[in-house]
Amino acid sequence: MSKTLLLCRAGFESDLAAEIQEKAGLAGVAGFVRAKSDSGFVIFETVEGQADDILQKRVQFDSLVFARQWLRVIAHLSPLDPADRVTPIVDCFREGTPVRDFWLTFPDTNEGKSLSKLARKLELPLQKGAKGLLHSQSQDHAHLFLISGTEIWVGITSADNGSPWPLGFPRLRQPSAAPSRSTLKLEEAWLQLIPEAQRATLLKPFQKAVDLGAAPGGWTWQLVNRGMQVVAIDNGPMDATLLDSGQVTHLKEDAFSYRPSRTVDWLVCDMVDKPARVAELMERWLLEGWTRFAIFNLKLPMKRRWMEVNLILQRMQQELDAGGKRYRLSAKQLYHDREEITVFAAPA
Ligand SMILES: C[S@@+](CC[C@H](N)C(=O)[O-])C[C@H]1O[C@@H](n2cnc3c(N)ncnc32)[C@H](O)[C@@H]1O
């Protein structure tokens, strides 16, 4: 019996639970999920008789939409003596192979965030206490997930199959010149959904982009910042400075009827509309070959969000396959996404 702890946005535990249950099942991993509403995490427990790391071996972390990060649990320390938290934590790693470093995380809830000070305080004593157990070439991060000052889940996140950011998202600073906060959604999407090795090849100056539902221009700003030429479609007003850049053509048109005159490199879309309708529009762009890559948001329904998302993505994949377009869809609920997920479509 082994446990995997998966982090998510608070309030999305049942969606992540449904997703991991389904994906584990499809991968032949038998288990069940424990989830508490608004806790910011769920625990998947395999049934007896399977290897400890079977879930990590059979399920790719990147395939999970609602999981921000995961760790294979090796211990649950509770109650932990506040006078010496380090010794019992370090003892958990004496038997196994060396770890690269210690990651200290906590749930993305108000209570969780109040533990960030403790997490910082523990870092140095842990590094010192674990001397001899650390190896810079190791693929394994020792991962400590703090529930309180006296309760810690201890586990491993492998660099091979997990988020590269301990909490599952990069820290991004709002660019002062960007006209809206949603600018960070596109920046995070690029970091989360495009593998690092491909980013510089896929995002290049002088590329052509279309931004559907662009106003006031946070996403357009990101494209312009990368040196691209952008057609921004929206009936609403665009930021004047962006228009002055000379890289933006603003068309006051309906995004559902707009057609590009020739193939563009990037299509991005942040419209608030029915997810199935947006997915169909994206499908048309890809099937017609109007764009090479696409990044778009799908607003989530109120209930059974995983089921809806799964249906839409599966249907979209089937349509693309049937149309002879080999595309790979990757989807994630980003840190900057609220009631939505972000999808990246790239040639497979
Ligand atoms: C969430 S905002 C986009 C914010 C933008 N990504 C940014 O970073 O500033 C959604 C935009 O979609 C536009 N929109 C919604 N439906 C549209 C349609 N059918 N055609 C064009 N624009 C549409 C709205 O006018 C609105 O400005």
PDB file of C-alpha atoms and ligand atoms in Angstrom, residues 180 182-183 213-219 233-236 253-256 270-272, ligand 1:
ATOM      1  CA  SER A 180      -4.261  43.724 -17.331  1.00  0.00           C
ATOM      2  CA  SER A 182      -4.492  38.316 -16.912  1.00  0.00           C
ATOM      3  CA  THR A 183      -1.215  38.916 -18.757  1.00  0.00           C
ATOM      4  CA  GLY A 213     -10.943  38.401 -27.166  1.00  0.00           C
ATOM      5  CA  ALA A 214      -7.855  40.545 -26.701  1.00  0.00           C
ATOM      6  CA  ALA A 215      -9.029  43.677 -24.842  1.00  0.00           C
ATOM      7  CA  PRO A 216      -7.584  45.445 -22.964  1.00  0.00           C
ATOM      8  CA  GLY A 217      -4.443  43.617 -24.107  1.00  0.00           C
ATOM      9  CA  GLY A 218      -2.685  41.664 -21.349  1.00  0.00           C
ATOM     10  CA  TRP A 219      -2.115  38.651 -23.593  1.00  0.00           C
ATOM     11  CA  ILE A 233      -9.739  40.819 -32.151  1.00  0.00           C
ATOM     12  CA  ASP A 234     -12.186  42.450 -29.753  1.00  0.00           C
ATOM     13  CA  ASN A 235     -15.039  44.919 -29.883  1.00  0.00           C
ATOM     14  CA  GLY A 236     -13.714  46.461 -26.685  1.00  0.00           C
ATOM     15  CA  GLU A 253     -14.830  41.985 -35.121  1.00  0.00           C
ATOM     16  CA  ASP A 254     -16.571  38.917 -33.767  1.00  0.00           C
ATOM     17  CA  ALA A 255     -13.947  36.316 -32.896  1.00  0.00           C
ATOM     18  CA  PHE A 256     -16.232  33.515 -34.029  1.00  0.00           C
ATOM     19  CA  ASP A 270      -9.100  34.225 -23.489  1.00  0.00           C
ATOM     20  CA  MET A 271     -12.805  34.720 -24.196  1.00  0.00           C
ATOM     21  CA  VAL A 272     -15.442  34.136 -21.580  1.00  0.00           C
TER      22      VAL A 272
HETATM   23  C1  LIG B   1     -11.212  38.040 -20.168  1.00  0.00           C
HETATM   24  S1  LIG B   1     -11.253  39.279 -21.359  1.00  0.00           S
HETATM   25  C2  LIG B   1      -9.702  39.134 -22.150  1.00  0.00           C
HETATM   26  C3  LIG B   1      -8.579  39.733 -21.381  1.00  0.00           C
HETATM   27  C4  LIG B   1      -7.304  39.753 -22.180  1.00  0.00           C
HETATM   28  N1  LIG B   1      -6.805  38.409 -22.446  1.00  0.00           N
HETATM   29  C5  LIG B   1      -6.227  40.512 -21.454  1.00  0.00           C
HETATM   30  O1  LIG B   1      -5.242  39.894 -21.024  1.00  0.00           O
HETATM   31  O2  LIG B   1      -6.338  41.740 -21.333  1.00  0.00           O
HETATM   32  C6  LIG B   1     -12.335  38.640 -22.558  1.00  0.00           C
HETATM   33  C7  LIG B   1     -12.528  39.515 -23.772  1.00  0.00           C
HETATM   34  O3  LIG B   1     -13.187  38.742 -24.760  1.00  0.00           O
HETATM   35  C8  LIG B   1     -13.966  39.621 -25.531  1.00  0.00           C
HETATM   36  N2  LIG B   1     -14.972  38.826 -26.265  1.00  0.00           N
HETATM   37  C9  LIG B   1     -15.924  38.024 -25.771  1.00  0.00           C
HETATM   38  N3  LIG B   1     -16.627  37.475 -26.781  1.00  0.00           N
HETATM   39  C10 LIG B   1     -16.079  37.927 -27.931  1.00  0.00           C
HETATM   40  C11 LIG B   1     -16.345  37.698 -29.312  1.00  0.00           C
HETATM   41  N4  LIG B   1     -17.323  36.873 -29.699  1.00  0.00           N
HETATM   42  N5  LIG B   1     -15.570  38.319 -30.224  1.00  0.00           N
HETATM   43  C12 LIG B   1     -14.547  39.129 -29.841  1.00  0.00           C
HETATM   44  N6  LIG B   1     -14.254  39.370 -28.548  1.00  0.00           N
HETATM   45  C13 LIG B   1     -15.002  38.771 -27.607  1.00  0.00           C
HETATM   46  C14 LIG B   1     -14.556  40.582 -24.502  1.00  0.00           C
HETATM   47  O4  LIG B   1     -14.914  41.806 -25.145  1.00  0.00           O
HETATM   48  C15 LIG B   1     -13.396  40.742 -23.538  1.00  0.00           C
HETATM   49  O5  LIG B   1     -12.647  41.903 -23.814  1.00  0.00           O
END
